[in-house]
């Protein structure tokens, strides 16, 4: 009997990660969910097992721990689980300017947003290549395509890294049947802005700039299946990227500085 595809989703307790779990389960995927909040993942697992009769494994890990990616992979191996889809979704923002936060805060951020997804991709790729099929979605951001703002200093930089990383992996692995894609959403309805304390500012933005997590995920799944190395969901977001690319750098930076005050915490 052909086994069902298995998807590993990081940051699966809420938002885009939980929506990936819902949509992939609906497509018949077994799931491995990982995040810090075990209770939320267990509740989601109960929901999806009942709705789609798929197998779901919950493995709580804090990806800020440098040992977590290896320990997560070892837990998969102990259970005989082979990853067919990797969704590197875990992420958050650090409010304030660069020097307003201590180094450990930045180090944890870089571990979660850059090092952990890189290591997880490195660990699952050999098996995907050997089996001749695999999908990796690195959840980046429109922020990785536009000038970095003041405040939340490392966020845009980390997302730009994921975009370039995904492009290289796409080129290296497409002949082996493995598709890699950077999914670059803009403003998305989720808990992200509640956690960063910017909800009041974000609610002032016009509704046409927002997408639901469901729409972001639907387009992201279609993009990686097509083999798109980079995909920006939403016409407004794609237009923003094109316009910024055509601007002189000085003008783009000026606009970034002006607009970032509307939705970033830039306090020292």
mmCIF file of C-alpha atoms in Angstrom:
data_model
loop_
_atom_site.group_PDB
_atom_site.id
_atom_site.type_symbol
_atom_site.label_atom_id
_atom_site.label_comp_id
_atom_site.label_asym_id
_atom_site.label_seq_id
_atom_site.Cartn_x
_atom_site.Cartn_y
_atom_site.Cartn_z
ATOM 1 C CA UNK A 1 0.000 0.000 0.000
ATOM 2 C CA UNK A 2 1.342 3.425 -0.933
ATOM 3 C CA UNK A 3 1.954 5.507 2.153
ATOM 4 C CA UNK A 4 0.472 8.955 2.516
ATOM 5 C CA UNK A 5 2.848 11.914 2.108
ATOM 6 C CA UNK A 6 4.174 13.280 5.392
ATOM 7 C CA UNK A 7 4.453 17.013 6.057
ATOM 8 C CA UNK A 8 6.587 18.518 8.814
ATOM 9 C CA UNK A 9 5.312 21.972 9.801
ATOM 10 C CA UNK A 10 7.169 24.284 12.170
ATOM 11 C CA UNK A 11 5.345 27.032 14.033
ATOM 12 C CA UNK A 12 2.233 24.881 13.669
ATOM 13 C CA UNK A 13 0.334 26.085 16.737
ATOM 14 C CA UNK A 14 -1.367 29.082 15.089
ATOM 15 C CA UNK A 15 -1.644 31.377 12.068
ATOM 16 C CA UNK A 16 -0.100 30.333 8.771
ATOM 17 C CA UNK A 17 1.415 27.194 10.287
ATOM 18 C CA UNK A 18 -1.927 25.912 11.562
ATOM 19 C CA UNK A 19 -3.502 26.726 8.203
ATOM 20 C CA UNK A 20 -0.824 24.708 6.399
ATOM 21 C CA UNK A 21 -1.749 21.812 8.686
ATOM 22 C CA UNK A 22 -5.437 22.139 7.807
ATOM 23 C CA UNK A 23 -4.936 22.360 4.065
ATOM 24 C CA UNK A 24 -2.311 19.616 3.819
ATOM 25 C CA UNK A 25 -4.406 17.292 5.974
ATOM 26 C CA UNK A 26 -7.327 17.965 3.621
ATOM 27 C CA UNK A 27 -5.044 16.885 0.763
ATOM 28 C CA UNK A 28 -4.419 13.578 2.551
ATOM 29 C CA UNK A 29 -1.069 14.278 4.169
ATOM 30 C CA UNK A 30 -0.001 12.806 7.465
ATOM 31 C CA UNK A 31 1.479 15.540 9.650
ATOM 32 C CA UNK A 32 4.226 16.238 12.133
ATOM 33 C CA UNK A 33 3.470 19.433 14.035
ATOM 34 C CA UNK A 34 6.153 21.243 15.992
ATOM 35 C CA UNK A 35 6.093 24.465 17.985
ATOM 36 C CA UNK A 36 6.415 25.454 21.636
ATOM 37 C CA UNK A 37 2.702 25.394 22.514
ATOM 38 C CA UNK A 38 1.857 21.699 22.844
ATOM 39 C CA UNK A 39 -1.755 22.199 23.967
ATOM 40 C CA UNK A 40 -2.677 24.167 20.862
ATOM 41 C CA UNK A 41 -1.075 21.586 18.579
ATOM 42 C CA UNK A 42 -2.822 18.727 20.373
ATOM 43 C CA UNK A 43 -6.175 20.476 19.917
ATOM 44 C CA UNK A 44 -5.438 21.015 16.229
ATOM 45 C CA UNK A 45 -4.401 17.366 15.873
ATOM 46 C CA UNK A 46 -7.704 16.200 17.374
ATOM 47 C CA UNK A 47 -9.610 18.417 14.936
ATOM 48 C CA UNK A 48 -7.726 17.216 11.866
ATOM 49 C CA UNK A 49 -7.704 13.516 12.745
ATOM 50 C CA UNK A 50 -11.475 13.635 13.063
ATOM 51 C CA UNK A 51 -11.957 15.611 9.851
ATOM 52 C CA UNK A 52 -9.512 13.814 7.548
ATOM 53 C CA UNK A 53 -8.518 10.460 9.142
ATOM 54 C CA UNK A 54 -4.802 11.217 8.854
ATOM 55 C CA UNK A 55 -1.977 10.378 11.252
ATOM 56 C CA UNK A 56 -0.644 13.338 13.202
ATOM 57 C CA UNK A 57 2.413 13.432 15.451
ATOM 58 C CA UNK A 58 2.895 16.347 17.841
ATOM 59 C CA UNK A 59 6.508 17.068 18.811
ATOM 60 C CA UNK A 60 6.908 20.198 20.941
ATOM 61 C CA UNK A 61 10.290 21.868 20.417
ATOM 62 C CA UNK A 62 11.623 25.373 20.899
ATOM 63 C CA UNK A 63 13.647 26.110 17.768
ATOM 64 C CA UNK A 64 15.513 28.853 19.634
ATOM 65 C CA UNK A 65 17.474 25.962 21.164
ATOM 66 C CA UNK A 66 20.381 25.239 18.776
ATOM 67 C CA UNK A 67 20.037 21.517 19.544
ATOM 68 C CA UNK A 68 16.331 21.416 18.639
ATOM 69 C CA UNK A 69 16.574 20.715 14.877
ATOM 70 C CA UNK A 70 18.807 17.679 15.422
ATOM 71 C CA UNK A 71 16.652 16.421 18.292
ATOM 72 C CA UNK A 72 13.531 16.871 16.176
ATOM 73 C CA UNK A 73 15.066 14.903 13.307
ATOM 74 C CA UNK A 74 16.178 12.152 15.687
ATOM 75 C CA UNK A 75 12.607 11.934 17.020
ATOM 76 C CA UNK A 76 11.370 11.453 13.452
ATOM 77 C CA UNK A 77 13.928 8.739 12.766
ATOM 78 C CA UNK A 78 12.984 6.897 15.975
ATOM 79 C CA UNK A 79 9.392 6.804 14.737
ATOM 80 C CA UNK A 80 10.371 5.739 11.221
ATOM 81 C CA UNK A 81 8.923 8.929 9.732
ATOM 82 C CA UNK A 82 10.195 10.224 6.383
ATOM 83 C CA UNK A 83 9.495 13.858 5.547
ATOM 84 C CA UNK A 84 8.054 14.532 2.080
ATOM 85 C CA UNK A 85 7.044 18.164 2.672
ATOM 86 C CA UNK A 86 8.900 20.565 4.969
ATOM 87 C CA UNK A 87 7.118 23.808 5.859
ATOM 88 C CA UNK A 88 9.624 26.136 7.541
ATOM 89 C CA UNK A 89 7.099 28.524 9.020
ATOM 90 C CA UNK A 90 8.192 29.261 12.602
ATOM 91 C CA UNK A 91 8.867 32.945 13.122
ATOM 92 C CA UNK A 92 8.118 36.116 15.017
ATOM 93 C CA UNK A 93 9.214 39.738 15.206
ATOM 94 C CA UNK A 94 11.329 41.587 17.777
ATOM 95 C CA UNK A 95 9.914 45.094 18.376
ATOM 96 C CA UNK A 96 12.176 48.080 18.790
ATOM 97 C CA UNK A 97 15.513 49.114 17.356
ATOM 98 C CA UNK A 98 18.592 46.911 17.140
ATOM 99 C CA UNK A 99 20.335 48.258 20.249
ATOM 100 C CA UNK A 100 17.114 48.331 22.286
ATOM 101 C CA UNK A 101 17.280 44.537 22.734
ATOM 102 C CA UNK A 102 19.937 42.382 24.364
ATOM 103 C CA UNK A 103 22.085 40.061 22.297
ATOM 104 C CA UNK A 104 20.428 36.866 23.548
ATOM 105 C CA UNK A 105 17.118 38.142 22.133
ATOM 106 C CA UNK A 106 18.727 38.643 18.729
ATOM 107 C CA UNK A 107 20.586 35.329 18.899
ATOM 108 C CA UNK A 108 17.346 33.448 19.585
ATOM 109 C CA UNK A 109 15.664 35.262 16.695
ATOM 110 C CA UNK A 110 18.446 34.379 14.243
ATOM 111 C CA UNK A 111 18.357 30.758 15.397
ATOM 112 C CA UNK A 112 14.604 30.458 14.822
ATOM 113 C CA UNK A 113 14.307 32.489 11.620
ATOM 114 C CA UNK A 114 17.518 31.502 9.821
ATOM 115 C CA UNK A 115 19.609 28.714 11.352
ATOM 116 C CA UNK A 116 16.819 26.275 12.239
ATOM 117 C CA UNK A 117 15.094 26.316 8.821
ATOM 118 C CA UNK A 118 18.461 25.977 7.122
ATOM 119 C CA UNK A 119 19.417 22.975 9.242
ATOM 120 C CA UNK A 120 16.036 21.303 8.849
ATOM 121 C CA UNK A 121 16.284 21.636 5.069
ATOM 122 C CA UNK A 122 19.790 20.145 5.195
ATOM 123 C CA UNK A 123 18.517 17.199 7.217
ATOM 124 C CA UNK A 124 15.483 16.327 5.070
ATOM 125 C CA UNK A 125 16.936 16.935 1.607
ATOM 126 C CA UNK A 126 19.033 13.733 1.298
ATOM 127 C CA UNK A 127 15.971 11.553 1.841
ATOM 128 C CA UNK A 128 13.861 13.602 -0.550
ATOM 129 C CA UNK A 129 16.522 13.381 -3.243
ATOM 130 C CA UNK A 130 16.936 9.636 -2.745
ATOM 131 C CA UNK A 131 13.180 9.086 -3.101
ATOM 132 C CA UNK A 132 13.010 11.440 -6.103
ATOM 133 C CA UNK A 133 10.307 13.667 -4.674
ATOM 134 C CA UNK A 134 9.983 16.395 -2.063
ATOM 135 C CA UNK A 135 8.656 19.855 -1.337
ATOM 136 C CA UNK A 136 10.144 22.577 0.887
ATOM 137 C CA UNK A 137 8.336 25.844 1.553
ATOM 138 C CA UNK A 138 10.292 28.498 3.414
ATOM 139 C CA UNK A 139 7.828 31.089 4.685
ATOM 140 C CA UNK A 140 9.601 34.360 3.959
ATOM 141 C CA UNK A 141 7.877 37.731 3.511
ATOM 142 C CA UNK A 142 7.267 40.637 1.188
ATOM 143 C CA UNK A 143 9.556 42.417 3.682
ATOM 144 C CA UNK A 144 12.457 40.495 2.146
ATOM 145 C CA UNK A 145 11.895 42.259 -1.188
ATOM 146 C CA UNK A 146 11.721 45.867 0.012
ATOM 147 C CA UNK A 147 14.155 48.116 1.922
ATOM 148 C CA UNK A 148 14.603 47.223 5.554
ATOM 149 C CA UNK A 149 12.729 49.571 7.892
ATOM 150 C CA UNK A 150 13.754 51.126 11.165
ATOM 151 C CA UNK A 151 12.620 48.890 13.991
ATOM 152 C CA UNK A 152 12.168 45.101 13.941
ATOM 153 C CA UNK A 153 15.670 45.334 12.514
ATOM 154 C CA UNK A 154 16.479 41.707 11.743
ATOM 155 C CA UNK A 155 13.085 40.677 10.360
ATOM 156 C CA UNK A 156 13.459 41.876 6.760
ATOM 157 C CA UNK A 157 17.084 40.716 6.686
ATOM 158 C CA UNK A 158 16.145 37.203 7.791
ATOM 159 C CA UNK A 159 13.386 36.986 5.187
ATOM 160 C CA UNK A 160 15.722 38.180 2.427
ATOM 161 C CA UNK A 161 18.057 35.370 3.439
ATOM 162 C CA UNK A 162 15.267 32.789 3.140
ATOM 163 C CA UNK A 163 14.434 34.070 -0.349
ATOM 164 C CA UNK A 164 18.009 33.720 -1.635
ATOM 165 C CA UNK A 165 18.446 30.405 0.163
ATOM 166 C CA UNK A 166 15.291 29.043 -1.467
ATOM 167 C CA UNK A 167 16.402 30.151 -4.924
ATOM 168 C CA UNK A 168 19.691 28.297 -4.577
ATOM 169 C CA UNK A 169 18.046 25.158 -3.205
ATOM 170 C CA UNK A 170 15.504 25.250 -6.016
ATOM 171 C CA UNK A 171 18.243 25.256 -8.644
ATOM 172 C CA UNK A 172 20.256 22.578 -6.871
ATOM 173 C CA UNK A 173 17.412 20.118 -6.374
ATOM 174 C CA UNK A 174 14.807 20.522 -9.112
ATOM 175 C CA UNK A 175 16.432 17.858 -11.308
ATOM 176 C CA UNK A 176 16.077 15.431 -8.396
ATOM 177 C CA UNK A 177 12.314 16.000 -8.197
ATOM 178 C CA UNK A 178 12.496 18.300 -5.167
ATOM 179 C CA UNK A 179 10.778 21.686 -5.407
ATOM 180 C CA UNK A 180 11.816 24.499 -3.054
ATOM 181 C CA UNK A 181 9.882 27.733 -2.775
ATOM 182 C CA UNK A 182 10.050 30.918 -0.716
ATOM 183 C CA UNK A 183 6.511 32.013 0.098
ATOM 184 C CA UNK A 184 6.464 35.792 0.614
ATOM 185 C CA UNK A 185 3.176 37.014 2.094
ATOM 186 C CA UNK A 186 2.485 40.621 2.900
ATOM 187 C CA UNK A 187 0.051 41.611 5.635
ATOM 188 C CA UNK A 188 -1.771 38.473 6.781
ATOM 189 C CA UNK A 189 -4.515 38.097 9.378
ATOM 190 C CA UNK A 190 -2.890 36.146 12.237
ATOM 191 C CA UNK A 191 -1.612 36.531 15.806
ATOM 192 C CA UNK A 192 1.738 37.864 14.567
ATOM 193 C CA UNK A 193 0.968 41.529 15.203
ATOM 194 C CA UNK A 194 -0.620 40.805 18.573
ATOM 195 C CA UNK A 195 2.611 39.146 19.709
ATOM 196 C CA UNK A 196 4.762 42.053 18.491
ATOM 197 C CA UNK A 197 2.458 44.630 20.090
ATOM 198 C CA UNK A 198 1.660 46.404 16.811
ATOM 199 C CA UNK A 199 -2.007 45.377 16.419
ATOM 200 C CA UNK A 200 -3.341 48.911 16.980
ATOM 201 C CA UNK A 201 -1.092 50.290 14.231
ATOM 202 C CA UNK A 202 -1.835 47.443 11.832
ATOM 203 C CA UNK A 203 -5.606 47.835 12.195
ATOM 204 C CA UNK A 204 -5.297 51.305 10.660
ATOM 205 C CA UNK A 205 -4.119 49.851 7.332
ATOM 206 C CA UNK A 206 -6.776 49.508 4.592
ATOM 207 C CA UNK A 207 -8.453 46.152 4.246
ATOM 208 C CA UNK A 208 -7.373 45.607 0.622
ATOM 209 C CA UNK A 209 -3.763 45.196 1.814
ATOM 210 C CA UNK A 210 -4.598 42.093 3.853
ATOM 211 C CA UNK A 211 -4.927 38.413 2.947
ATOM 212 C CA UNK A 212 -6.249 35.580 5.071
ATOM 213 C CA UNK A 213 -3.900 32.816 6.152
ATOM 214 C CA UNK A 214 -6.057 30.414 4.141
ATOM 215 C CA UNK A 215 -5.480 32.283 0.888
ATOM 216 C CA UNK A 216 -1.744 32.642 1.551
ATOM 217 C CA UNK A 217 -1.387 28.917 2.157
ATOM 218 C CA UNK A 218 -3.544 27.910 -0.823
ATOM 219 C CA UNK A 219 -1.409 29.984 -3.166
ATOM 220 C CA UNK A 220 1.809 28.795 -1.515
ATOM 221 C CA UNK A 221 0.969 25.133 -2.021
ATOM 222 C CA UNK A 222 0.108 25.755 -5.666
ATOM 223 C CA UNK A 223 3.347 27.703 -6.157
ATOM 224 C CA UNK A 224 5.656 24.998 -4.813
ATOM 225 C CA UNK A 225 3.853 22.355 -6.861
ATOM 226 C CA UNK A 226 4.486 24.463 -9.978
ATOM 227 C CA UNK A 227 8.132 24.766 -9.049
ATOM 228 C CA UNK A 228 8.139 28.520 -8.377
ATOM 229 C CA UNK A 229 11.320 29.384 -6.495
ATOM 230 C CA UNK A 230 9.780 32.574 -5.090
ATOM 231 C CA UNK A 231 6.105 33.437 -4.839
ATOM 232 C CA UNK A 232 4.345 36.559 -3.533
ATOM 233 C CA UNK A 233 0.621 35.982 -2.887
ATOM 234 C CA UNK A 234 -1.754 38.816 -3.663
ATOM 235 C CA UNK A 235 -1.815 41.310 -6.539
ATOM 236 C CA UNK A 236 -1.268 44.277 -4.244
ATOM 237 C CA UNK A 237 1.847 42.690 -2.782
ATOM 238 C CA UNK A 238 3.257 41.807 -6.190
ATOM 239 C CA UNK A 239 2.627 45.376 -7.342
ATOM 240 C CA UNK A 240 4.447 46.778 -4.306
ATOM 241 C CA UNK A 241 7.478 44.622 -5.087
ATOM 242 C CA UNK A 242 7.563 45.704 -8.748
ATOM 243 C CA UNK A 243 7.186 49.398 -7.922
ATOM 244 C CA UNK A 244 9.939 49.303 -5.304
ATOM 245 C CA UNK A 245 12.287 47.551 -7.734
ATOM 246 C CA UNK A 246 11.815 50.371 -10.241
ATOM 247 C CA UNK A 247 12.533 53.126 -7.719
ATOM 248 C CA UNK A 248 15.947 54.685 -7.104
ATOM 249 C CA UNK A 249 17.355 53.286 -3.863
ATOM 250 C CA UNK A 250 17.269 56.675 -2.150
ATOM 251 C CA UNK A 251 13.540 57.094 -2.865
ATOM 252 C CA UNK A 252 12.748 53.554 -1.788
ATOM 253 C CA UNK A 253 14.594 54.078 1.500
ATOM 254 C CA UNK A 254 12.755 57.363 2.099
ATOM 255 C CA UNK A 255 9.398 55.683 1.564
ATOM 256 C CA UNK A 256 10.406 52.813 3.830
ATOM 257 C CA UNK A 257 11.359 55.249 6.580
ATOM 258 C CA UNK A 258 8.058 57.117 6.231
ATOM 259 C CA UNK A 259 5.784 54.098 6.057
ATOM 260 C CA UNK A 260 7.540 52.053 8.739
ATOM 261 C CA UNK A 261 6.459 54.570 11.369
ATOM 262 C CA UNK A 262 2.879 53.484 10.701
ATOM 263 C CA UNK A 263 3.380 49.814 11.566
ATOM 264 C CA UNK A 264 6.763 49.312 13.271
ATOM 265 C CA UNK A 265 7.819 49.899 16.856
ATOM 266 C CA UNK A 266 10.908 52.084 16.360
ATOM 267 C CA UNK A 267 11.376 53.127 19.974
ATOM 268 C CA UNK A 268 14.852 52.701 21.474
#
